[in-house]
Amino acid sequence: MLKINSFENASAVNIGQNLLADWNNSDKKVQGYGQNFGDDSGFIGTNSAVDDRDLIDSPSTFQKIPLP
């Protein structure tokens, strides 16, 4: 049995031989109350706010370089 509660950025579940080619990741999280993982876990009585005024949070580009 394999149980996965949460995937984060750039996560993978691989079985056997794998070649993860051209795998890129760019991630930014804006969380007012954080993260809560696990079975039957919850937030009770939370009160939060996020003030995120950025129009572009984290610009990124991925350029492939051809192999010779």
mmCIF file of C-alpha atoms in Angstrom:
data_model
loop_
_atom_site.group_PDB
_atom_site.id
_atom_site.type_symbol
_atom_site.label_atom_id
_atom_site.label_comp_id
_atom_site.label_asym_id
_atom_site.label_seq_id
_atom_site.Cartn_x
_atom_site.Cartn_y
_atom_site.Cartn_z
ATOM 1 C CA MET A 1 0.000 0.000 0.000
ATOM 2 C CA LEU A 2 1.233 3.470 -0.854
ATOM 3 C CA LYS A 3 -0.462 6.494 0.677
ATOM 4 C CA ILE A 4 0.376 10.045 -0.359
ATOM 5 C CA ASN A 5 -1.137 12.803 1.752
ATOM 6 C CA SER A 6 0.343 15.733 -0.103
ATOM 7 C CA PHE A 7 2.418 16.613 -3.129
ATOM 8 C CA GLU A 8 4.799 19.529 -2.880
ATOM 9 C CA ASN A 9 6.412 21.381 -5.739
ATOM 10 C CA ALA A 10 8.703 19.279 -7.955
ATOM 11 C CA SER A 11 7.428 16.044 -6.416
ATOM 12 C CA ALA A 12 7.208 12.713 -8.146
ATOM 13 C CA VAL A 13 6.327 9.137 -7.380
ATOM 14 C CA ASN A 14 8.478 6.843 -9.510
ATOM 15 C CA ILE A 15 8.676 3.084 -9.603
ATOM 16 C CA GLY A 16 11.360 1.245 -11.525
ATOM 17 C CA GLN A 17 13.829 2.872 -13.884
ATOM 18 C CA ASN A 18 12.956 6.482 -14.621
ATOM 19 C CA LEU A 19 14.430 9.334 -16.594
ATOM 20 C CA LEU A 20 12.796 12.623 -15.701
ATOM 21 C CA ALA A 21 14.040 14.783 -18.576
ATOM 22 C CA ASP A 22 13.182 18.457 -19.081
ATOM 23 C CA TRP A 23 11.625 18.693 -15.656
ATOM 24 C CA ASN A 24 11.384 22.315 -14.498
ATOM 25 C CA ASN A 25 9.827 23.843 -11.426
ATOM 26 C CA SER A 26 8.982 27.327 -10.292
ATOM 27 C CA ASP A 27 6.830 27.850 -7.246
ATOM 28 C CA LYS A 28 5.765 30.520 -4.796
ATOM 29 C CA LYS A 29 3.168 30.076 -2.108
ATOM 30 C CA VAL A 30 1.237 32.786 -0.342
ATOM 31 C CA GLN A 31 -0.444 31.190 2.636
ATOM 32 C CA GLY A 32 -2.237 33.100 5.319
ATOM 33 C CA TYR A 33 -2.519 30.156 7.684
ATOM 34 C CA GLY A 34 0.220 27.730 6.627
ATOM 35 C CA GLN A 35 -0.194 24.048 5.864
ATOM 36 C CA ASN A 36 -1.920 21.253 7.663
ATOM 37 C CA PHE A 37 -1.228 17.649 6.611
ATOM 38 C CA GLY A 38 -2.512 14.361 7.929
ATOM 39 C CA ASP A 39 -5.642 12.329 8.253
ATOM 40 C CA ASP A 40 -8.591 14.011 9.941
ATOM 41 C CA SER A 41 -6.629 17.174 10.568
ATOM 42 C CA GLY A 42 -8.338 20.486 10.249
ATOM 43 C CA PHE A 43 -8.146 24.134 11.120
ATOM 44 C CA ILE A 44 -10.595 25.163 13.813
ATOM 45 C CA GLY A 45 -11.404 28.794 14.510
ATOM 46 C CA THR A 46 -8.792 30.269 12.179
ATOM 47 C CA ASN A 47 -8.708 33.893 11.193
ATOM 48 C CA SER A 48 -6.143 35.030 8.651
ATOM 49 C CA ALA A 49 -5.482 37.557 5.906
ATOM 50 C CA VAL A 50 -2.970 37.880 3.088
ATOM 51 C CA ASP A 51 -1.902 41.191 1.566
ATOM 52 C CA ASP A 52 -0.121 40.292 -1.671
ATOM 53 C CA ARG A 53 0.043 43.303 -3.968
ATOM 54 C CA ASP A 54 2.659 41.959 -6.373
ATOM 55 C CA LEU A 55 1.425 41.766 -9.950
ATOM 56 C CA ILE A 56 4.217 39.339 -10.862
ATOM 57 C CA ASP A 57 5.448 37.383 -7.862
ATOM 58 C CA SER A 58 8.354 35.376 -9.217
ATOM 59 C CA PRO A 59 8.921 35.564 -12.969
ATOM 60 C CA SER A 60 10.811 32.607 -14.365
ATOM 61 C CA THR A 61 11.846 31.257 -17.732
ATOM 62 C CA PHE A 62 13.151 27.868 -18.693
ATOM 63 C CA GLN A 63 15.364 27.814 -21.769
ATOM 64 C CA LYS A 64 16.373 24.533 -23.306
ATOM 65 C CA ILE A 65 19.986 24.293 -24.435
ATOM 66 C CA PRO A 66 20.401 21.873 -27.344
ATOM 67 C CA LEU A 67 22.873 19.068 -26.739
ATOM 68 C CA PRO A 68 25.795 18.804 -29.196
#
